[in-house]
Tab-separated table of C-alpha atoms in Angstrom:
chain	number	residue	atom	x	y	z
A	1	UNK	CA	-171.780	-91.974	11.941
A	2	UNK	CA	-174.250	-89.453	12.978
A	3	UNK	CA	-175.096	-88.111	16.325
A	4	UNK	CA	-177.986	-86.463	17.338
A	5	UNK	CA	-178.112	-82.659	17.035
A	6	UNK	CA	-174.421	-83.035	16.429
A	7	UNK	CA	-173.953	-83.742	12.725
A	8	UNK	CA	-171.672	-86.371	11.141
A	9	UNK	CA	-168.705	-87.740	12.318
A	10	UNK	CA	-166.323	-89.722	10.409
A	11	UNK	CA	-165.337	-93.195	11.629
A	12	UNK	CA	-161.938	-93.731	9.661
A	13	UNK	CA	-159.694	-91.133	7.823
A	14	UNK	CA	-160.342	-92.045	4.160
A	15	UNK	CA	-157.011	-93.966	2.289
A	16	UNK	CA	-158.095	-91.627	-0.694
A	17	UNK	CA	-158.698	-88.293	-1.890
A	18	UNK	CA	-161.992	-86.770	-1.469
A	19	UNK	CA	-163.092	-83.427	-3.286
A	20	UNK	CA	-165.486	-82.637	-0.218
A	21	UNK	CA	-162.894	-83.240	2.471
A	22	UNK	CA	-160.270	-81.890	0.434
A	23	UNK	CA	-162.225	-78.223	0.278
A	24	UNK	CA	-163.221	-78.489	4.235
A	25	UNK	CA	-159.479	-78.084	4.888
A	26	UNK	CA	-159.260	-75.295	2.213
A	27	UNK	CA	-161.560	-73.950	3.891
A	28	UNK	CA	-159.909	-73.804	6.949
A	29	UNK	CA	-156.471	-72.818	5.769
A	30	UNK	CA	-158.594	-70.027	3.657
A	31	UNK	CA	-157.346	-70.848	0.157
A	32	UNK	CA	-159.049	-68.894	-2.295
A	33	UNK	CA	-157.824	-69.770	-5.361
A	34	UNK	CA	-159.974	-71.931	-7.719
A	35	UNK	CA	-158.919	-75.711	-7.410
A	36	UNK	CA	-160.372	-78.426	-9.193
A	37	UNK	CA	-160.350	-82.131	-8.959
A	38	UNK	CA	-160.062	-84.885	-10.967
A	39	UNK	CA	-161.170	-88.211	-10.795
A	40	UNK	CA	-158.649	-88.986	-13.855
A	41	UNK	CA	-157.035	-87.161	-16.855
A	42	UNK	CA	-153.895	-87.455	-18.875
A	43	UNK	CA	-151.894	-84.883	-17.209
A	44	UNK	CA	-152.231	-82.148	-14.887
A	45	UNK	CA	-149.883	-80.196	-16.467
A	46	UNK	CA	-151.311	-80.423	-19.423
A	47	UNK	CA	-154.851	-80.015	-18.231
A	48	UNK	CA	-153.246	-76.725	-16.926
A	49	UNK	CA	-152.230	-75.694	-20.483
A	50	UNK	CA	-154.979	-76.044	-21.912
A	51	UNK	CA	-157.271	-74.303	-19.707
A	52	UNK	CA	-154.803	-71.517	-19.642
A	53	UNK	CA	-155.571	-71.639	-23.822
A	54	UNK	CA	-159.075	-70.852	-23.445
A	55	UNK	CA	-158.766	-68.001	-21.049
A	56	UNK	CA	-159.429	-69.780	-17.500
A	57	UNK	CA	-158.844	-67.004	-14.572
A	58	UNK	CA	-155.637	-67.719	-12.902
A	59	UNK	CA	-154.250	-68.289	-10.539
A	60	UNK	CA	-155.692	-71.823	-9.971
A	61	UNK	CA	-154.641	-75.394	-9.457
A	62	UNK	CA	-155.768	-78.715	-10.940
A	63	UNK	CA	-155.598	-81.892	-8.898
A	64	UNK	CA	-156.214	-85.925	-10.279
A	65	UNK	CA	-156.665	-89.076	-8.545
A	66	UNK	CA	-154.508	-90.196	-11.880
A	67	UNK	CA	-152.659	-89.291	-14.578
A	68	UNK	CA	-152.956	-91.816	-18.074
A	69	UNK	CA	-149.946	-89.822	-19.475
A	70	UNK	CA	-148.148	-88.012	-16.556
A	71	UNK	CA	-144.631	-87.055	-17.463
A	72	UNK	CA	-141.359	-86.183	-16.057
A	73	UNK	CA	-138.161	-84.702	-16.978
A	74	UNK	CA	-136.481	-86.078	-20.109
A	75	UNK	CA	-139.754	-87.015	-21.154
A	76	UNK	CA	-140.511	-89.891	-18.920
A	77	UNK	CA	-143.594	-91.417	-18.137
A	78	UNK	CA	-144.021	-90.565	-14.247
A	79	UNK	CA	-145.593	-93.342	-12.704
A	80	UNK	CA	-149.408	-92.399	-11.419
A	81	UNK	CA	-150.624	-94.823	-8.703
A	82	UNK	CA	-154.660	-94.419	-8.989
A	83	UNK	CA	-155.176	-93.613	-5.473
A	84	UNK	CA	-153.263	-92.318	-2.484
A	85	UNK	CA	-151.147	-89.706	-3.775
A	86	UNK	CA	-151.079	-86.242	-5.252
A	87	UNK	CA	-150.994	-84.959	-8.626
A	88	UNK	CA	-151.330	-81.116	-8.765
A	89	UNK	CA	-150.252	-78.586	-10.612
A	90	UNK	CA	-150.780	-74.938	-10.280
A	91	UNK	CA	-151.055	-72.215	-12.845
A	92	UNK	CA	-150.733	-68.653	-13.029
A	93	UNK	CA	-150.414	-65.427	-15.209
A	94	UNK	CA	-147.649	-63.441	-13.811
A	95	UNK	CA	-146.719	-61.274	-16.205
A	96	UNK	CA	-142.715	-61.060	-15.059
A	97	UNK	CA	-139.577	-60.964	-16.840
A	98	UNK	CA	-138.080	-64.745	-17.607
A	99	UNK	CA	-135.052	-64.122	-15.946
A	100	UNK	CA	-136.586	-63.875	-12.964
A	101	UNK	CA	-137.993	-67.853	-13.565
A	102	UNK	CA	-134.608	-69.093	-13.083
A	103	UNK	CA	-134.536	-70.586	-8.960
A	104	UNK	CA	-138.337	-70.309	-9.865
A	105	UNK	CA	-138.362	-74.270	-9.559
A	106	UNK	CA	-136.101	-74.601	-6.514
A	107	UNK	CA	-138.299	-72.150	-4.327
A	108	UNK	CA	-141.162	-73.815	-4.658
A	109	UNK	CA	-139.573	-77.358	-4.151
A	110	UNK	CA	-137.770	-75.911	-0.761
A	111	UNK	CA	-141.274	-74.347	0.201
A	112	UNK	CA	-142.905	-77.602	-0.233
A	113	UNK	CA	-140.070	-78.773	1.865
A	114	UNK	CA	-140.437	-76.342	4.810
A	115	UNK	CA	-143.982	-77.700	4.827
A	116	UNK	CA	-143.820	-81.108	5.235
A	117	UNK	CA	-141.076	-80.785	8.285
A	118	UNK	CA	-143.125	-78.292	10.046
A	119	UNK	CA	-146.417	-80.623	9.371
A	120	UNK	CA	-145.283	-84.075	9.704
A	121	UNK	CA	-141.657	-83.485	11.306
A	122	UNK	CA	-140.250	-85.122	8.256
A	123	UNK	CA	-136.933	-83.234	6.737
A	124	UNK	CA	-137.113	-84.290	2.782
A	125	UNK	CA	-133.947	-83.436	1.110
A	126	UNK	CA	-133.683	-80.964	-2.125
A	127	UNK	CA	-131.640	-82.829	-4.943
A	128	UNK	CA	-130.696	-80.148	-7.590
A	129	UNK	CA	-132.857	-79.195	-9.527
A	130	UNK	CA	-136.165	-81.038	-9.268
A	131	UNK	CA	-136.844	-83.650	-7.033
A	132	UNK	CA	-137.132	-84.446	-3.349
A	133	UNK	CA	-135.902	-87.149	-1.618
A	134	UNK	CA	-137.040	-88.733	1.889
A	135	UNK	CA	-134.093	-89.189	4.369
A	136	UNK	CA	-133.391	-92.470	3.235
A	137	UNK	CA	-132.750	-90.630	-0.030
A	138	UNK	CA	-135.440	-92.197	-1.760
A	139	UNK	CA	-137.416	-90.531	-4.330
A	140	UNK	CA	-140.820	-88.890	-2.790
A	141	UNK	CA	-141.505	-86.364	-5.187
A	142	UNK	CA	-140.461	-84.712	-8.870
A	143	UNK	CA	-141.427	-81.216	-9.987
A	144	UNK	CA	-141.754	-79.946	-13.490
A	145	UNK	CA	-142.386	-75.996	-14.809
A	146	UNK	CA	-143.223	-74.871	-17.631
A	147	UNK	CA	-144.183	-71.361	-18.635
A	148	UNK	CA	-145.277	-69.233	-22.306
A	149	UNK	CA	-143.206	-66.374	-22.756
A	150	UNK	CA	-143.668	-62.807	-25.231
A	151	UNK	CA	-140.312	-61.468	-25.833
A	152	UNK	CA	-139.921	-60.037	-22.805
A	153	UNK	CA	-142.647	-61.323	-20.151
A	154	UNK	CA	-143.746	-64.699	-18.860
A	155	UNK	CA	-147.538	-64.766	-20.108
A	156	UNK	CA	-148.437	-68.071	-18.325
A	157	UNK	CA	-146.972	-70.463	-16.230
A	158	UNK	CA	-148.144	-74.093	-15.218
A	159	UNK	CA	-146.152	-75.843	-11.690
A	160	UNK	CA	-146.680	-79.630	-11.098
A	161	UNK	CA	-145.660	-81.816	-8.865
A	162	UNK	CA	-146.382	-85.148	-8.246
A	163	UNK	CA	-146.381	-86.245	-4.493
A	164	UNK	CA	-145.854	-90.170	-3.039
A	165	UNK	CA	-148.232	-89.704	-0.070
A	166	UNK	CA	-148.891	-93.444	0.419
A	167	UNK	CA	-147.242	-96.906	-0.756
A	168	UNK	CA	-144.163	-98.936	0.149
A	169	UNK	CA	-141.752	-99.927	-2.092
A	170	UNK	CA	-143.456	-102.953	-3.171
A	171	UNK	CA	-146.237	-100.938	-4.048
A	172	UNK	CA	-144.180	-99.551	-6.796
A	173	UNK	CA	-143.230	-101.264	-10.647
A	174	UNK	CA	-140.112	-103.348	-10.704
A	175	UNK	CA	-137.929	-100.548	-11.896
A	176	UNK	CA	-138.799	-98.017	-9.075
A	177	UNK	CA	-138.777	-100.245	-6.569
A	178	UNK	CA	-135.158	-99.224	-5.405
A	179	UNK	CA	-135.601	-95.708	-5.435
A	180	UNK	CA	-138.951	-94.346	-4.858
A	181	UNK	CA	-140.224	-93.940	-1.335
A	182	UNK	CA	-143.360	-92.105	0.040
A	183	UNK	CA	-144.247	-89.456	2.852
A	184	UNK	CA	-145.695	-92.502	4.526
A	185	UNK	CA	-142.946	-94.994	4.329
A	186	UNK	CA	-140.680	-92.402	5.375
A	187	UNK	CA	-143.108	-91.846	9.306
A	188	UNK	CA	-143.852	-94.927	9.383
A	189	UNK	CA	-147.359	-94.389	10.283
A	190	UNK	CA	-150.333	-93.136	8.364
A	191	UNK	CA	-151.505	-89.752	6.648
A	192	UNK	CA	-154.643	-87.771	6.869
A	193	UNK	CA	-154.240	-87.672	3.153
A	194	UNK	CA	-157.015	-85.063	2.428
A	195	UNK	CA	-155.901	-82.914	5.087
A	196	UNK	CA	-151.758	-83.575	4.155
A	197	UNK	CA	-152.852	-82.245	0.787
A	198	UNK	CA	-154.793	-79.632	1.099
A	199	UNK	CA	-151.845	-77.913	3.405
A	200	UNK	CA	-149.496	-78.541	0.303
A	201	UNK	CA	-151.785	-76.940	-1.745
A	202	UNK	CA	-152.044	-73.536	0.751
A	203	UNK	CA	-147.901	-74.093	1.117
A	204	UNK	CA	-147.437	-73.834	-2.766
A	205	UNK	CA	-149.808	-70.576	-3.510
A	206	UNK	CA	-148.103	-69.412	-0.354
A	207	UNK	CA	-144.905	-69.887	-1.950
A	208	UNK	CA	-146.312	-68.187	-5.355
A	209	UNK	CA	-147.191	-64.666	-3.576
A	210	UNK	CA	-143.814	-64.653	-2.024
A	211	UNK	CA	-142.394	-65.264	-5.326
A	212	UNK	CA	-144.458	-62.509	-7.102
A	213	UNK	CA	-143.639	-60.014	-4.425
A	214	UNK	CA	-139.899	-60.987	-4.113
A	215	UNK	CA	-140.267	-61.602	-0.391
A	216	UNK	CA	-138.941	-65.113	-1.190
A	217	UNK	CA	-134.548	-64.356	-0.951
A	218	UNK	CA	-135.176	-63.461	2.663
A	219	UNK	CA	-135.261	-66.778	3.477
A	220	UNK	CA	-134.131	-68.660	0.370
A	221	UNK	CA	-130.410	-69.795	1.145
A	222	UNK	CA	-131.362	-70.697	4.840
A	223	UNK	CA	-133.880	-73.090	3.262
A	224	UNK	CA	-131.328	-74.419	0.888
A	225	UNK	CA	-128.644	-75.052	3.308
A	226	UNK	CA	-130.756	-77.035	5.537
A	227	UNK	CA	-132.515	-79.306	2.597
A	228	UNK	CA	-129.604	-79.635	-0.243
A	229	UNK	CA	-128.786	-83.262	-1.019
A	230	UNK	CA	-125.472	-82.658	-3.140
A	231	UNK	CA	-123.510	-80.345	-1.107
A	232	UNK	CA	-119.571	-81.330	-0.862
A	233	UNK	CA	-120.581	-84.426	-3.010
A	234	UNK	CA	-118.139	-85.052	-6.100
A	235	UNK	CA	-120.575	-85.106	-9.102
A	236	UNK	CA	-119.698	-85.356	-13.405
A	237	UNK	CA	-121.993	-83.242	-15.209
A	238	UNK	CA	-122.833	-84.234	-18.579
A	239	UNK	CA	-122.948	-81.201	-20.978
A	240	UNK	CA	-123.348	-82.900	-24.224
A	241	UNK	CA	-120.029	-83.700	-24.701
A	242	UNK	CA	-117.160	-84.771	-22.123
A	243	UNK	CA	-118.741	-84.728	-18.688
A	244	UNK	CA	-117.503	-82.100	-16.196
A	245	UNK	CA	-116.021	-83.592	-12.749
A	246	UNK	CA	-116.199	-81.129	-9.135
A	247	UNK	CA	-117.451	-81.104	-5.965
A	248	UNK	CA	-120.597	-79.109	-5.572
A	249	UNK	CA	-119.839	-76.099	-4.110
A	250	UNK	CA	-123.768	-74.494	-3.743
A	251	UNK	CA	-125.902	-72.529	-5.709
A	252	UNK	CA	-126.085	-68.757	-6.348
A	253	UNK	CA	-128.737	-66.171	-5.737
A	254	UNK	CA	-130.569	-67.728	-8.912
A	255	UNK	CA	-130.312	-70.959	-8.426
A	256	UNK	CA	-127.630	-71.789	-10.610
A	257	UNK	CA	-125.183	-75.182	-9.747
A	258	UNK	CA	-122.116	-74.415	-8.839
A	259	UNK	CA	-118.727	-76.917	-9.103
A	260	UNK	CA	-115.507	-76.914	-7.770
A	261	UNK	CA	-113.030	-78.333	-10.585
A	262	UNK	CA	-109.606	-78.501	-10.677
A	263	UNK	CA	-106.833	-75.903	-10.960
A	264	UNK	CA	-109.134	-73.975	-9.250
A	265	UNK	CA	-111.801	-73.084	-11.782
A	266	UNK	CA	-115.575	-73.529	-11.525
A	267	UNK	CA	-118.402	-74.798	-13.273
A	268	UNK	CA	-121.996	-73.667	-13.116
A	269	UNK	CA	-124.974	-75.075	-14.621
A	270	UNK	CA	-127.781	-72.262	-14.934
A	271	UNK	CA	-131.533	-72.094	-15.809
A	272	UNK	CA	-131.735	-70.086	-18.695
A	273	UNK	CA	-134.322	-68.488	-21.361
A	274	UNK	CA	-134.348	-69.322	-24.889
A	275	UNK	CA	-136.143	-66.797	-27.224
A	276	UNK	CA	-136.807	-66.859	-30.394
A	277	UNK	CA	-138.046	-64.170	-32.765
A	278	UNK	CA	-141.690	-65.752	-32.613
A	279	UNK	CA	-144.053	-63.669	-30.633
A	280	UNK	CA	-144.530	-66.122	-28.582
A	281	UNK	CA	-143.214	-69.648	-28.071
A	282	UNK	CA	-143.839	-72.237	-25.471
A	283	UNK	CA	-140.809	-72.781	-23.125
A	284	UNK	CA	-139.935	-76.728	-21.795
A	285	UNK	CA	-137.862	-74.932	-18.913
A	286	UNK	CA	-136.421	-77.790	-18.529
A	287	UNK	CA	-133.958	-78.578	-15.495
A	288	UNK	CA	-133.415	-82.091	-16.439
A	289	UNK	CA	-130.851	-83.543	-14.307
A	290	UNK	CA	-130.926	-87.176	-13.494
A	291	UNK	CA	-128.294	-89.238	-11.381
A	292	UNK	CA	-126.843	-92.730	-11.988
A	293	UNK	CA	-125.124	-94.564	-9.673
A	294	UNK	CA	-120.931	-95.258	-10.977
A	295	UNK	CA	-119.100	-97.782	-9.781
A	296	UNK	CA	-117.859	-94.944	-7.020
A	297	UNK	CA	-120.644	-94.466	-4.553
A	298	UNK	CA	-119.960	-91.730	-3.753
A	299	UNK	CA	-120.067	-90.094	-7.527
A	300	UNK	CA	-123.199	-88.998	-9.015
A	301	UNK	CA	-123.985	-88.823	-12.480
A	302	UNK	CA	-125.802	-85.588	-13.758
A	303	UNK	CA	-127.411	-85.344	-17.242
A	304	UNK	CA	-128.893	-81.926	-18.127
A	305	UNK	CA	-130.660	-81.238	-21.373
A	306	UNK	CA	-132.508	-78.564	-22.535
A	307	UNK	CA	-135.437	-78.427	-24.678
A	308	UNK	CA	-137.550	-75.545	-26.288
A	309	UNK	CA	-140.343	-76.287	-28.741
A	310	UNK	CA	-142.518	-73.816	-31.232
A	311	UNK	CA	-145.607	-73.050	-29.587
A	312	UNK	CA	-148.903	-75.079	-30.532
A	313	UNK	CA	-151.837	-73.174	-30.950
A	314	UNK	CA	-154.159	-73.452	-28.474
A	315	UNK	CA	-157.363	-75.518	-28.876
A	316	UNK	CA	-160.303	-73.730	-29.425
A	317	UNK	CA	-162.876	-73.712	-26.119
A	318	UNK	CA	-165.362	-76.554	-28.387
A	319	UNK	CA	-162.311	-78.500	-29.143
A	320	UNK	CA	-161.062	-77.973	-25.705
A	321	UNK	CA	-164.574	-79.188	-23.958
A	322	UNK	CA	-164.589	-82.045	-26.500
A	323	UNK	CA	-161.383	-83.565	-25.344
A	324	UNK	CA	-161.100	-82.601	-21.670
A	325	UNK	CA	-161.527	-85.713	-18.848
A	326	UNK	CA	-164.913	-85.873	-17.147
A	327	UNK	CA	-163.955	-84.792	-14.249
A	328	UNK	CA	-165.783	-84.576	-10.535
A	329	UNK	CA	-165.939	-80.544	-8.986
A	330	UNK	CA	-165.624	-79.864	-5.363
A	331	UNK	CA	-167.502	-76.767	-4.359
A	332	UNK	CA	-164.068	-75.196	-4.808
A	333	UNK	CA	-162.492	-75.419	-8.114
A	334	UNK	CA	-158.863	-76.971	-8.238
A	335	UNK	CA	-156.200	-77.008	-10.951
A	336	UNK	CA	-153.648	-79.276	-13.154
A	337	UNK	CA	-150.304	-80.480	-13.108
A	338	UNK	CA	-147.194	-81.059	-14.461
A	339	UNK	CA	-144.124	-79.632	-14.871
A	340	UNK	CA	-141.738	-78.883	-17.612
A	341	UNK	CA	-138.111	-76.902	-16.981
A	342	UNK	CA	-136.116	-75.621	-19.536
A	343	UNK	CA	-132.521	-75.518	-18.941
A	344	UNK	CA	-129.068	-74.917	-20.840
A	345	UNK	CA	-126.019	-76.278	-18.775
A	346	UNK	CA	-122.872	-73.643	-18.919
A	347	UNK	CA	-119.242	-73.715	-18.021
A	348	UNK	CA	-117.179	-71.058	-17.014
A	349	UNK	CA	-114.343	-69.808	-14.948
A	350	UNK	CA	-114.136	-67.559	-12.335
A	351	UNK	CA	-113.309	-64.875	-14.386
A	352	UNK	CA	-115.955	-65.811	-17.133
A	353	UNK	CA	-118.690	-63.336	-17.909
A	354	UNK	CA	-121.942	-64.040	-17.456
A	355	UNK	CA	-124.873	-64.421	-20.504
C-alpha cells in the first residue's frame, strides 16, 4: 500500500522468495558478495560448477526457488519444494591446502547453527557429518561440498545447502514424511522468509572469512558441544565390510568421528583427500553418512562411502550460456548450490598412526 510522501509499505510478509526483498536485507546486513537468484534450475551446486568453469569471480552464491535435479549424499535426489524454502550454494576460490577441507563441512553447518538460535531462538542439532536436525530430531536441512583440487591446493570450491524454511510434514512425499521437519514447524509460527534467508546467506560468507583466516577453532568445539546429536549414543559404522560398534566419543580438531569400542580401542572416521596423478581432478568430498533405525532405538546405523571421480572438462562459456536456466537477477547477483563431500572411513587404535 502506498502512503503519501512516505513510499510503499507492504501489507503481508510474502510466503515466497523475492529477489528484490531478498537484496533489501543484503543490503542491510552489507553482503557484498555477488548472489544470484533463480526462479528454477537443476542444481545449485551444479549451477555453481559450472560458472566456476567459465571463470565467474568468486566468491559468490547462487540461490533457486527449485531444483529439477537437486541431490544429496549417496546420490539421492533431495526433494525441492517449489516455493518456501532455500536452495543456496556458495562458491569460492581459496587457494588452500586440502587438508585443511577436512571439518570444512562441519563449520559451516555449526555456523549456520549459531545463526538460527541467535535469530529465531531455535537450537537445531548437528548430526555428524552433514545434516541438521530440529529438536524433535527431524530433518531441517542437508549440506553437501565439493571442491577441485591441483596436487597440492584447493582451486575451487562449491557449499550447498538446502534449507526447510516452510511446510509441515504433510507437506512432504510419503517417504519423508517421518523425518523431515522445517524451521517453521519447529516455532510454530511463521517466517519472514526473505529476511530468514538473507541472514543465512551473511551467516555462511561470515563463516567462509573465518575459515580462510583460521579464526574459526576459537570457537569451534564450544559450538560442537552445544549442537552434536550423537554424543554418548552407541552407533555401528559401516566401513564396507563388518560394521564397527562404539559409543561416540566426539570429534577431533578436524572433524574426524571418534568411537569408543571395546577392549578399549577406538575408531575414527576422517574426511580425507584422494589425489591422483592428474593435474587436476574433481573431488566428491563426500561425508556420506546416513542413519537407519535397528530394532534397538537407541542404535544408529552409519553408512559412509567415499567417492572421487576424473574431472569433466568444463563447458565452454557458448555451451555454458546455451544450457544454463533462465533465470531472474536481483540488483545483487547470488550464487548456486549443492554439496558434494568426499570421505574415506578409517579404523585405528590408540596407538595407530595417522595417514
Amino acid at each position: 500500500a502506498a502512503s503519501t510522501r512516505k513510499g510503499y509499505a507492504l501489507r503481508s510478509v510474502p510466503r515466497h522468495l523475492d529477489p528484490a526483498l531478498l537484496d533489501a536485507h543484503l543490503r542491510l546486513l552489507k553482503v557484498s558478495p555477488k548472489v544470484e537468484f533463480l526462479a528454477e534450475v537443476d542444481s545449485t551446486n551444479s549451477e555453481a560448477e559450472r560458472r566456476l568453469a567459465v571463470g565467474q569471480e568468486a566468491p559468490f552464491a547462487v540461490f533457486a526457488r527449485t531444483q529439477k535435479a537437486g541431490r544429496g549424499r549417496l546420490g539421492r535426489k533431495w526433494h525441492s519444494a517449489p516455493s518456501g524454502n532455500l536452495y543456496l550454494s556458495l562458491a569460492f576460490r581459496p587457494f588452500i591446502p586440502p587438508d585443511r577441507l577436512k571439518p570444512f563441512t562441519l563449520w559451516m553447518g555449526l555456523a549456520l547453527c549459531a545463526h538460527v538460535e541467535k535469530s529465531l531462538g531455535l537450537k537445531l542439532g548437528l548430526k555428524w557429518p552433514n545434516d541438521l536436525q530440529s529438536p524433535d530430531g527431524r530433518k531441517v536441512a542437508g549440506m553437501l561440498t565439493e571442491a577441485r583440487l591441483d596436487a597440492d591446493s584447493v582451486r575451487e570450491l562449491v557449499f550447498g545447502v538446502g534449507l526447510n524454511l516452510t511446510g509441515a510434514p504433510k507437506d512432504f512425499p510419503a517417504d519423508l514424511r517421518a523425518t523431515a521437519g522445517s524451521l517453521e514447524a519447529a516455532l510454530g509460527a511463521p517466517l519472514d522468509l526473505n529476511r530468514e534467508a538473507a541472514g543465512v546467506i551473511a551467516a555462511l560468507f561470515r563463516a567462509w572469512e573465518q575459515f580462510e583466516e583460521g579464526t574459526w577453532s576459537r570457537s569451534f568445539r564450544k559450538l560442537w558441544s552445544h549442537h552434536d546429536v550423537l554424543a554418548g549414543k552407541s552407533v555401528r559404522v559401516g566401513l564396507r565390510g563388518d560394521p564397527v560398534a562404539g559409543v561416540v566419543d566426539g570429534i577431533d580438531d578436524e572433524g574426524s568421528l571418534i568411537l569408543r569400542t571395546g577392549g578399549g580401542r577406538r575408531a575414527q572416521f576422517i574426511a580425507v583427500r584422494r589425489l591422483r596423478r592428474h593435474r587436476t581432478e574433481q573431488l566428491h568430498y563426500m561425508l556420506r553418512a546416513i542413519a537407519h533405525r535397528r530394532t534397538s532405538p537407541s542404535v544408529t546405523m552409519l553408512q559412509i562411502q567415499a567417492s572421487v571421480r576424473p574431472d569433466r572438462p568444463g563447458l565452454s562459456p557458448t555451451t555454458q550460456s546455451a544450457q544454463r536456466p533462465a533465470s531472474h537477477h536481483s540488483p545483487r547477483a547470488v550464487s548456486p548450490t549443492a554439496q558434494r563431500t568426499g570421505a574415506r572411513a578409517r579404523s585405528r587404535s590408540p596407538r595407530a598412526d595417522d595417514q
